[in-house]
Amino acid sequence: MPAFDFKIEKQNEECLARLGEIKTRHGKIKTPVFLPVATNASVKALTSEDMKSLNAEILMANTYHLFLRPGLEVIEAFRGLHKFMNWQKPIMTDSGGFQAFSLGFGIEHGVGKISNIFPDEAVGGPKPKGEKQAFVSDKGITFYSPYDGKKIFLTPELSIKIQQTLNSDIMLVLDECTSPLNDYDYTKQSLSRTHKWAEQCLKAKESDQALFGIVQGGAYKDLREESSRFISSLPFDGIAIGGSLGKSKRDMHNILEWTIPLLPEEKPRHLLGIGAVEDFFNSIERGIDMFDCVSPTRLARAGFLFIHPSDGGTMKNKFRIDIGKSGYKKDDSPISESCECYTCKNYSKAYLRHLYMAKELSYHRLASIHNVHFFLSLIEEIRKAIKEDSFFELKAKWLNF
Amino acid sequence: MPAFDFKIEKQNEECLARLGEIKTRHGKIKTPVFLPVATNASVKALTSEDMKSLNAEILMANTYHLFLRPGLEVIEAFRGLHKFMNWQKPIMTDSGGFQAFSLGFGIEHGVGKISNIFPDEAVGGPKPKGEKQAFVSDKGITFYSPYDGKKIFLTPELSIKIQQTLNSDIMLVLDECTSPLNDYDYTKQSLSRTHKWAEQCLKAKESDQALFGIVQGGAYKDLREESSRFISSLPFDGIAIGGSLGKSKRDMHNILEWTIPLLPEEKPRHLLGIGAVEDFFNSIERGIDMFDCVSPTRLARAGFLFIHPSDGGTMKNKFRIDIGKSGYKKDDSPISESCECYTCKNYSKAYLRHLYMAKELSYHRLASIHNVHFFLSLIEEIRKAIKEDSFFELKAKWLNF
């Protein structure tokens, strides 16, 4: 039996949406799937037990952060992340490539994965600019540890070695995540580096963990096509689409439309770092099987709580309420009347608002539980709709087309 | 049936320790009992559901803080704290008197309830000094809101009115909590004010909530005796011992020895704001039935996790470990091998240390669960020992006499 397998259970006839099942060494995952992000081996404000209660099927953990802290010798003592964080279901690990961007160009220019030149894409205003902490060369990425200033040189081989120690079920190749502000020439040059690293990662792998390649190429059609073909030609277990996804959601859709038809049908496709209601519908429709994003927990901490269309959620309000608003001061109803989560079953908006205003730590957990539950339930609803051939009805219900 | 009742179930023959049961409108409480503190209607980092899982019997909430935020109109909309915070077991509320000290003299002179002139009594180093935010006069306490600078004049009548809106099961009279640094003359003058306020509170009470008087008098024997007699002469449902408890634990024991023999046997006795392993034994031995303290959650957040003698807990190490210590880096054992709490059942010291070092929010909950469980279990163990006539054996086992 292979340590990793993917089978397509149903293909939608009108679009690229599909149902599938991924088999890993730690159990099966139904796709499309959303991976909550446990950057430091903990989904922020939640425990592994919370994630089990929320029926999360797989988590994403962070190679770069865990390499710095707690460090490999600690993870080695536990023979991997699963035992360390008491999580027995599948884990995917990123490669550290995204941090080359977020701690490099991203921090220097104050931009995110989708450029926040467009104010409506920004969460909580523009990112603060700061001093670059990551530098990319053909050989790898040089980081300076924020804890002790120590220099770390992350090569494709080291990224695989770390991920083997983390013993994740699905690893990602080291790539350079370019910025929406990078020009064609830089992006092209970066792409050839990323492709070389992809081959090095494959060569370096010594375990039976799955390894996904990453398609890069910024918002440039020919580069995305070139990358799709190249990454598809290599024996990866799945393919991720990463990097700058353009300057707007429309750019992102273009990138998916250029890329996905060139990818092998039989491999799962992961859209890295993306997660918003409309992104799920628009990306699954275009053939994406997997998502990961910090947004449910990050937005929860910032006071934004998700609501279903039946509770008034719309594209306009981004399917969320701002719990800090004074209108909720005496509101004794839950965030959502129909929601089955622990938070909605037990606490009112007024109480959550109070905890939020009083900066109580318990707020973060209750808000994060609700938002993660919302994301996981939405994906489940989408899976059900694909199964029942009602994907477009569900999309229309949510996005009001 | 009265809304409040206390019956003594067993009196230890060799000391003042006793087993009892308090009946409230929200259920019964076995004494001795420890009240976790939910200052802002949330035990820090924990939810009401967590407190139920921990078998907490009663919580202490804070009149002053809840009056400022969320404010009375919010609590009124929920007809009290129970529904607001989704906690159906008993609640006790303090009166705001302690904040007259902590935000007044305490903040000005950088001292706590037990003077931290003695370094071994201090938690996390000396308190920072700051600008006084509370001023006491014969009529009441003037506070300046930290949120909007608004002046609040807390009288005995207003404190009772607020506590009636909070609809707690047990209220406390407004008192002036003096400082260990106050001299005899100030403490005497303050005491006559506190006694007048106690009468005003009794007169102001219009509900069937229980009301406890508070014995003050600093570390001065004659004042403590005078206060014990005066408060005992009034028709309170129970009696709390508050205020400055001297400059050392020995001073605190003296105060208990002066006070308790003068209090009516048939009323429960609450030692305000105290909670450490040896305090439980020494105070229960001297006749205390009830304790409240922020220490389990506050110490948890600061990295201190409690351990039983069977795990190496001693007076010397204060029955706690510092989870930040590098020795725990790869330690795959739980905080305590014998502990039955959720944290110890699921997570290792290495993982907790990692979460603590990485400043992960989930650390606070896991650490607080363990420490609150430790306190509640210890009190339960003491109750069992009193029942089985082995109180002194248990005390010797813990304090190594």
Short mmCIF file of C-alpha atoms in Angstrom, two decimals, chain A:
data_model
loop_
_atom_site.label_atom_id
_atom_site.label_comp_id
_atom_site.label_asym_id
_atom_site.label_seq_id
_atom_site.Cartn_x
_atom_site.Cartn_y
_atom_site.Cartn_z
CA MET A 1 0.00 0.00 0.00
CA PRO A 2 1.46 3.38 -0.93
CA ALA A 3 1.89 5.97 1.86
CA PHE A 4 -0.03 8.45 -0.24
CA ASP A 5 -2.84 8.05 -2.69
CA PHE A 6 -5.48 10.24 -4.31
CA LYS A 7 -8.59 9.09 -5.99
CA ILE A 8 -11.22 11.20 -7.69
CA GLU A 9 -14.66 10.12 -6.58
CA LYS A 10 -16.74 12.43 -8.67
CA GLN A 11 -16.08 15.00 -11.39
CA ASN A 12 -18.60 17.82 -11.86
CA GLU A 13 -19.76 17.87 -15.47
CA GLU A 14 -20.12 21.62 -15.86
CA CYS A 15 -16.85 22.77 -14.29
CA LEU A 16 -13.58 21.46 -12.89
CA ALA A 17 -14.97 20.95 -9.36
CA ARG A 18 -14.40 17.42 -8.11
CA LEU A 19 -14.74 15.23 -5.06
CA GLY A 20 -11.80 13.13 -4.01
CA GLU A 21 -10.10 11.26 -1.23
CA ILE A 22 -6.50 11.55 -0.19
CA LYS A 23 -4.98 8.66 1.69
CA THR A 24 -2.06 9.44 4.00
CA ARG A 25 -0.14 7.53 6.64
CA HIS A 26 -2.37 9.19 9.25
CA GLY A 27 -5.74 8.57 7.68
CA LYS A 28 -7.94 9.71 4.85
CA ILE A 29 -9.03 13.21 3.86
CA LYS A 30 -12.10 14.06 1.82
CA THR A 31 -11.46 16.77 -0.78
CA PRO A 32 -12.09 19.63 -1.33
CA VAL A 33 -10.52 20.26 2.06
CA PHE A 34 -9.51 23.28 4.12
CA LEU A 35 -6.38 23.07 6.28
CA PRO A 36 -6.36 25.26 9.39
CA VAL A 37 -2.84 26.58 9.95
CA ALA A 38 -0.87 25.56 13.04
CA THR A 39 2.17 27.76 12.38
CA ASN A 40 3.95 26.96 15.64
CA ALA A 41 2.39 23.49 16.05
CA SER A 42 -0.78 25.09 17.45
CA VAL A 43 -3.72 26.58 15.58
CA LYS A 44 -3.69 29.98 17.26
CA ALA A 45 -5.75 30.04 20.50
CA LEU A 46 -6.85 26.41 19.97
CA THR A 47 -5.59 23.05 21.13
CA SER A 48 -5.27 19.83 19.15
CA GLU A 49 -8.25 18.57 21.15
CA ASP A 50 -10.23 21.59 19.96
CA MET A 51 -9.26 20.76 16.37
CA LYS A 52 -10.47 17.19 16.86
CA SER A 53 -13.81 18.47 18.19
CA LEU A 54 -14.04 20.73 15.16
CA ASN A 55 -13.52 17.71 12.89
CA ALA A 56 -10.53 19.26 11.16
CA GLU A 57 -9.13 16.57 8.87
CA ILE A 58 -5.61 17.87 8.33
CA LEU A 59 -3.49 20.77 9.61
CA MET A 60 -0.75 22.83 7.98
CA ALA A 61 2.38 23.49 10.04
CA ASN A 62 5.31 25.75 9.35
CA THR A 63 8.79 24.47 8.57
CA TYR A 64 10.59 27.77 9.03
CA HIS A 65 8.98 28.64 12.37
CA LEU A 66 9.35 25.16 13.85
CA PHE A 67 12.97 24.92 12.73
CA LEU A 68 13.69 28.09 14.71
CA ARG A 69 11.49 27.14 17.66
CA PRO A 70 11.34 24.61 19.30
CA GLY A 71 14.12 23.42 16.95
CA LEU A 72 14.78 20.06 15.35
CA GLU A 73 16.30 18.33 18.37
CA VAL A 74 13.01 18.75 20.23
CA ILE A 75 10.89 17.45 17.37
CA GLU A 76 13.35 14.58 16.91
CA ALA A 77 12.88 13.55 20.54
CA PHE A 78 9.17 13.11 19.74
CA ARG A 79 9.85 11.44 16.36
CA GLY A 80 7.87 14.13 14.61
CA LEU A 81 5.14 16.69 15.00
CA HIS A 82 2.23 14.29 15.52
CA LYS A 83 3.29 13.11 18.94
CA PHE A 84 4.73 16.52 19.89
CA MET A 85 1.44 18.32 19.36
CA ASN A 86 -0.81 15.34 20.18
CA TRP A 87 -2.45 15.34 16.75
CA GLN A 88 -2.87 11.93 15.16
CA LYS A 89 -4.51 13.00 11.91
CA PRO A 90 -2.60 14.14 8.79
CA ILE A 91 -0.23 17.11 8.78
CA MET A 92 1.08 19.05 5.80
CA THR A 93 4.17 21.23 6.15
CA ASP A 94 5.13 24.18 4.06
CA SER A 95 8.72 24.54 2.97
CA GLY A 96 9.80 27.91 4.30
CA GLY A 97 9.56 29.43 0.82
CA PHE A 98 6.67 31.68 1.72
CA GLN A 99 8.71 33.18 4.57
CA ALA A 100 11.41 34.11 2.04
CA PHE A 101 8.75 36.41 0.65
CA SER A 102 6.87 37.50 3.79
CA LEU A 103 10.06 38.21 5.73
CA GLY A 104 11.90 39.51 2.66
CA PHE A 105 10.18 41.50 -0.06
CA GLY A 106 6.86 41.42 1.80
CA ILE A 107 8.16 43.07 4.93
CA GLU A 108 10.26 45.53 2.93
CA HIS A 109 7.41 46.70 0.71
CA GLY A 110 4.49 46.09 3.06
CA VAL A 111 2.62 43.72 0.73
CA GLY A 112 0.82 40.41 1.23
CA LYS A 113 0.18 37.40 -0.94
CA ILE A 114 -2.41 39.24 -2.94
CA SER A 115 -1.16 42.76 -3.23
CA ASN A 116 -2.88 45.07 -0.82
CA ILE A 117 -2.58 47.98 -3.17
CA PHE A 118 -6.31 47.36 -3.50
CA PRO A 119 -7.81 48.38 -0.19
CA ASP A 120 -10.67 45.88 -0.35
CA GLU A 121 -8.23 42.97 -0.31
CA ALA A 122 -6.43 44.15 2.79
CA VAL A 123 -7.20 42.69 6.20
CA GLY A 124 -6.78 45.22 8.96
CA GLY A 125 -5.17 47.87 6.80
CA PRO A 126 -1.82 47.88 5.04
CA LYS A 127 0.93 45.72 6.44
CA PRO A 128 3.67 47.59 8.29
CA LYS A 129 6.91 47.96 6.38
CA GLY A 130 10.09 46.90 8.09
CA GLU A 131 13.63 45.76 7.61
CA LYS A 132 14.03 42.79 5.31
CA GLN A 133 14.97 39.60 7.20
CA ALA A 134 15.29 37.18 4.27
CA PHE A 135 17.48 37.22 1.18
CA VAL A 136 17.19 34.86 -1.80
CA SER A 137 20.08 33.58 -3.92
CA ASP A 138 20.30 30.70 -6.40
CA LYS A 139 21.55 28.38 -3.68
CA GLY A 140 18.84 29.09 -1.10
CA ILE A 141 17.33 31.59 1.30
CA THR A 142 19.28 33.41 4.00
CA PHE A 143 17.21 34.25 7.09
CA TYR A 144 18.19 36.09 10.23
CA SER A 145 16.50 34.60 13.28
CA PRO A 146 14.21 37.12 14.99
CA TYR A 147 15.13 35.48 18.34
CA ASP A 148 18.91 35.63 18.34
CA GLY A 149 19.87 37.17 14.97
CA LYS A 150 21.53 33.88 14.00
CA LYS A 151 21.94 33.38 10.26
CA ILE A 152 20.07 30.44 8.74
CA PHE A 153 20.72 29.29 5.22
CA LEU A 154 17.70 27.36 3.98
CA THR A 155 18.50 25.20 0.95
CA PRO A 156 16.10 22.82 -0.83
CA GLU A 157 17.95 19.94 0.85
CA LEU A 158 17.68 21.49 4.31
CA SER A 159 13.96 22.20 3.84
CA ILE A 160 13.35 18.53 3.00
CA LYS A 161 15.54 17.40 5.89
CA ILE A 162 13.54 19.58 8.31
CA GLN A 163 10.23 18.35 6.92
CA GLN A 164 11.44 14.76 7.25
CA THR A 165 12.20 15.42 10.91
CA LEU A 166 8.79 17.05 11.34
CA ASN A 167 7.56 13.82 9.74
CA SER A 168 4.58 15.49 8.10
CA ASP A 169 2.37 13.44 5.80
CA ILE A 170 2.67 15.92 2.95
CA MET A 171 5.77 18.05 2.37
CA LEU A 172 6.16 21.00 0.01
CA VAL A 173 9.20 21.81 -2.12
CA LEU A 174 11.23 24.89 -1.33
CA ASP A 175 10.24 27.66 -3.72
CA GLU A 176 10.65 31.38 -4.02
CA CYS A 177 7.32 33.06 -3.50
CA THR A 178 7.51 36.19 -5.64
CA SER A 179 5.70 39.44 -4.90
CA PRO A 180 2.85 40.98 -6.88
CA LEU A 181 5.24 43.92 -7.27
CA ASN A 182 8.05 41.88 -8.87
CA ASP A 183 8.50 42.59 -12.59
CA TYR A 184 8.54 40.06 -15.41
CA ASP A 185 12.31 39.73 -15.57
CA TYR A 186 12.69 39.11 -11.85
CA THR A 187 9.79 36.66 -11.81
CA LYS A 188 11.23 34.72 -14.77
CA GLN A 189 14.66 34.52 -13.19
CA SER A 190 13.09 33.46 -9.88
CA LEU A 191 11.05 30.78 -11.65
CA SER A 192 14.08 29.01 -13.04
CA ARG A 193 15.54 28.98 -9.53
CA THR A 194 12.27 27.58 -8.13
CA HIS A 195 12.26 24.85 -10.79
CA LYS A 196 15.84 23.87 -10.03
CA TRP A 197 14.97 23.71 -6.32
CA ALA A 198 11.95 21.49 -7.09
CA GLU A 199 14.26 18.93 -8.69
CA GLN A 200 16.72 19.20 -5.80
CA CYS A 201 13.91 18.58 -3.30
CA LEU A 202 12.78 15.45 -5.13
CA LYS A 203 16.34 14.19 -5.14
CA ALA A 204 16.85 14.98 -1.45
CA LYS A 205 13.73 13.14 -0.26
CA GLU A 206 14.58 9.91 1.58
CA SER A 207 11.28 9.10 3.29
CA ASP A 208 7.87 7.77 2.25
CA GLN A 209 6.27 11.16 2.97
CA ALA A 210 4.35 12.67 0.08
CA LEU A 211 5.91 15.67 -1.65
CA PHE A 212 4.02 18.34 -3.57
CA GLY A 213 5.61 20.54 -6.24
CA ILE A 214 4.74 24.25 -6.39
CA VAL A 215 3.77 26.17 -9.54
CA GLN A 216 5.04 29.76 -9.49
CA GLY A 217 5.27 32.48 -12.17
CA GLY A 218 3.51 35.49 -10.64
CA ALA A 219 0.70 37.00 -12.69
CA TYR A 220 2.47 36.27 -16.00
CA LYS A 221 0.62 33.85 -18.25
CA ASP A 222 3.61 32.37 -20.08
CA LEU A 223 5.53 31.86 -16.83
CA ARG A 224 2.58 30.18 -15.13
CA GLU A 225 2.13 27.91 -18.15
CA GLU A 226 5.81 27.09 -18.28
CA SER A 227 5.80 26.33 -14.57
CA SER A 228 2.66 24.19 -14.81
CA ARG A 229 4.25 22.07 -17.52
CA PHE A 230 7.56 21.77 -15.76
CA ILE A 231 6.18 20.87 -12.32
CA SER A 232 3.70 18.44 -13.92
CA SER A 233 6.58 16.64 -15.62
CA LEU A 234 8.16 15.70 -12.28
CA PRO A 235 7.03 12.76 -10.09
CA PHE A 236 5.30 14.76 -7.37
CA ASP A 237 2.38 13.38 -5.35
CA GLY A 238 0.39 16.56 -5.75
CA ILE A 239 0.74 20.08 -7.03
CA ALA A 240 0.41 23.34 -5.18
CA ILE A 241 -0.15 26.74 -6.73
CA GLY A 242 1.77 29.34 -4.87
CA GLY A 243 3.34 32.71 -4.96
CA SER A 244 1.97 36.02 -5.94
CA LEU A 245 -1.57 35.56 -7.14
CA GLY A 246 -1.74 38.97 -8.73
CA LYS A 247 -3.16 42.28 -7.72
CA SER A 248 -6.83 41.29 -7.44
CA LYS A 249 -9.09 38.30 -7.14
CA ARG A 250 -9.64 38.48 -10.93
CA ASP A 251 -5.89 38.03 -11.46
CA MET A 252 -6.07 35.00 -9.18
CA HIS A 253 -8.84 33.46 -11.25
CA ASN A 254 -6.80 34.02 -14.43
CA ILE A 255 -3.83 32.29 -12.86
CA LEU A 256 -5.99 29.29 -11.95
CA GLU A 257 -7.44 29.18 -15.45
CA TRP A 258 -3.99 29.25 -17.07
CA THR A 259 -2.53 26.72 -14.69
CA ILE A 260 -5.00 24.00 -13.85
CA PRO A 261 -5.81 22.69 -17.33
CA LEU A 262 -2.09 21.96 -17.72
CA LEU A 263 -1.83 19.94 -14.49
CA PRO A 264 -2.26 16.15 -14.39
CA GLU A 265 -5.83 15.32 -13.51
CA GLU A 266 -4.95 12.47 -11.19
CA LYS A 267 -2.98 14.58 -8.71
CA PRO A 268 -4.49 16.75 -5.94
CA ARG A 269 -4.15 20.51 -6.38
CA HIS A 270 -3.53 22.82 -3.46
CA LEU A 271 -4.00 26.60 -3.57
CA LEU A 272 -1.51 27.93 -1.04
CA GLY A 273 -2.48 30.48 1.60
CA ILE A 274 -5.91 31.35 0.26
CA GLY A 275 -9.17 31.27 2.19
CA ALA A 276 -12.26 33.42 1.80
CA VAL A 277 -15.82 32.39 1.06
CA GLU A 278 -15.78 33.42 -2.59
CA ASP A 279 -12.28 31.99 -3.08
CA PHE A 280 -13.53 28.55 -2.11
CA PHE A 281 -16.32 28.62 -4.69
CA ASN A 282 -14.27 30.25 -7.44
CA SER A 283 -11.22 28.07 -6.95
CA ILE A 284 -13.02 24.75 -6.49
CA GLU A 285 -14.97 25.54 -9.66
CA ARG A 286 -11.61 25.93 -11.42
CA GLY A 287 -10.28 22.62 -10.10
CA ILE A 288 -8.67 23.27 -6.70
CA ASP A 289 -8.86 20.44 -4.12
CA MET A 290 -7.05 21.87 -1.10
CA PHE A 291 -6.74 25.20 0.72
CA ASP A 292 -4.88 26.48 3.74
CA CYS A 293 -5.15 29.90 5.31
CA VAL A 294 -4.64 31.67 8.63
CA SER A 295 -7.67 33.86 7.94
CA PRO A 296 -10.29 32.20 10.20
CA THR A 297 -8.15 32.55 13.31
CA ARG A 298 -6.49 35.85 12.35
CA LEU A 299 -9.82 37.49 11.56
CA ALA A 300 -11.32 36.06 14.76
CA ARG A 301 -8.65 37.74 16.83
CA ALA A 302 -9.31 41.03 15.04
CA GLY A 303 -13.02 40.86 15.97
CA PHE A 304 -14.40 39.54 12.66
CA LEU A 305 -16.80 36.62 13.00
CA PHE A 306 -18.24 34.79 10.01
CA ILE A 307 -21.94 34.52 9.26
CA HIS A 308 -23.90 32.31 6.89
CA PRO A 309 -26.22 33.87 4.25
CA SER A 310 -29.14 32.78 6.43
CA ASP A 311 -27.77 35.12 9.13
CA GLY A 312 -27.26 37.99 6.70
CA GLY A 313 -23.84 37.12 5.31
CA THR A 314 -23.22 38.63 1.87
CA MET A 315 -20.32 39.42 -0.46
CA LYS A 316 -20.73 43.03 0.62
CA ASN A 317 -20.21 42.38 4.32
CA LYS A 318 -17.68 39.63 3.45
CA PHE A 319 -19.86 37.18 5.38
CA ARG A 320 -18.74 38.61 8.66
CA ILE A 321 -19.67 40.88 11.51
CA ASP A 322 -17.38 43.10 13.55
CA ILE A 323 -18.09 42.00 17.11
CA GLY A 324 -16.66 45.24 18.50
CA LYS A 325 -19.60 47.25 17.13
CA SER A 326 -21.72 48.82 19.86
CA GLY A 327 -24.90 47.41 18.31
CA TYR A 328 -24.01 44.02 19.79
CA LYS A 329 -23.68 45.38 23.32
CA LYS A 330 -26.90 43.81 24.60
CA ASP A 331 -27.44 41.23 21.85
CA ASP A 332 -28.33 37.99 23.58
CA SER A 333 -28.40 35.93 20.38
CA PRO A 334 -25.48 33.77 19.20
CA ILE A 335 -23.25 34.84 16.27
CA SER A 336 -25.38 32.60 14.10
CA GLU A 337 -28.73 31.05 14.98
CA SER A 338 -28.09 28.06 12.74
CA CYS A 339 -24.48 27.45 13.75
CA GLU A 340 -23.74 24.23 15.60
CA CYS A 341 -20.39 25.31 17.05
CA TYR A 342 -19.53 25.29 20.75
CA THR A 343 -19.35 29.09 20.83
CA CYS A 344 -22.80 29.60 19.29
CA LYS A 345 -24.31 26.86 21.45
CA ASN A 346 -23.11 28.53 24.65
CA TYR A 347 -22.44 32.25 24.29
CA SER A 348 -24.19 35.39 23.06
CA LYS A 349 -22.84 38.15 20.86
CA ALA A 350 -23.06 40.52 23.86
CA TYR A 351 -20.82 38.25 25.93
CA LEU A 352 -18.34 37.76 23.07
CA ARG A 353 -18.27 41.51 22.48
CA HIS A 354 -17.60 42.07 26.17
CA LEU A 355 -14.73 39.56 26.18
CA TYR A 356 -13.35 41.17 23.02
CA MET A 357 -13.54 44.71 24.43
CA ALA A 358 -12.08 43.57 27.76
CA LYS A 359 -9.22 41.83 25.87
CA GLU A 360 -9.98 38.58 27.67
CA LEU A 361 -7.92 35.63 26.43
CA SER A 362 -11.02 33.43 26.34
CA TYR A 363 -12.39 35.62 23.53
CA HIS A 364 -9.71 34.39 21.12
CA ARG A 365 -10.58 30.76 21.61
CA LEU A 366 -14.34 31.23 21.35
CA ALA A 367 -14.02 33.42 18.25
CA SER A 368 -11.51 31.08 16.61
CA ILE A 369 -13.68 28.03 17.26
CA HIS A 370 -16.57 29.75 15.50
CA ASN A 371 -14.57 30.88 12.49
CA VAL A 372 -12.75 27.59 11.98
CA HIS A 373 -16.07 25.76 12.30
CA PHE A 374 -17.54 28.13 9.73
CA PHE A 375 -14.76 27.41 7.21
CA LEU A 376 -14.85 23.65 7.73
CA SER A 377 -18.66 23.57 7.50
CA LEU A 378 -18.67 25.64 4.33
CA ILE A 379 -16.22 23.26 2.67
CA GLU A 380 -18.35 20.34 3.84
CA GLU A 381 -21.42 22.03 2.36
CA ILE A 382 -19.55 22.46 -0.93
CA ARG A 383 -18.50 18.79 -0.93
CA LYS A 384 -22.12 17.81 -0.39
CA ALA A 385 -23.24 20.09 -3.22
CA ILE A 386 -20.71 18.58 -5.64
CA LYS A 387 -21.94 15.14 -4.66
CA GLU A 388 -25.56 16.15 -5.24
CA ASP A 389 -24.84 18.07 -8.47
CA SER A 390 -25.91 21.33 -6.89
CA PHE A 391 -22.58 23.16 -6.78
CA PHE A 392 -23.82 26.14 -8.81
CA GLU A 393 -27.04 26.43 -6.79
CA LEU A 394 -24.97 26.57 -3.63
CA LYS A 395 -22.59 29.08 -5.18
CA ALA A 396 -25.53 31.27 -6.22
CA LYS A 397 -27.03 31.04 -2.75
CA TRP A 398 -23.78 32.25 -1.20
CA LEU A 399 -22.45 34.68 -3.79
CA ASN A 400 -25.85 35.83 -5.02
CA PHE A 401 -25.17 35.48 -8.75
#
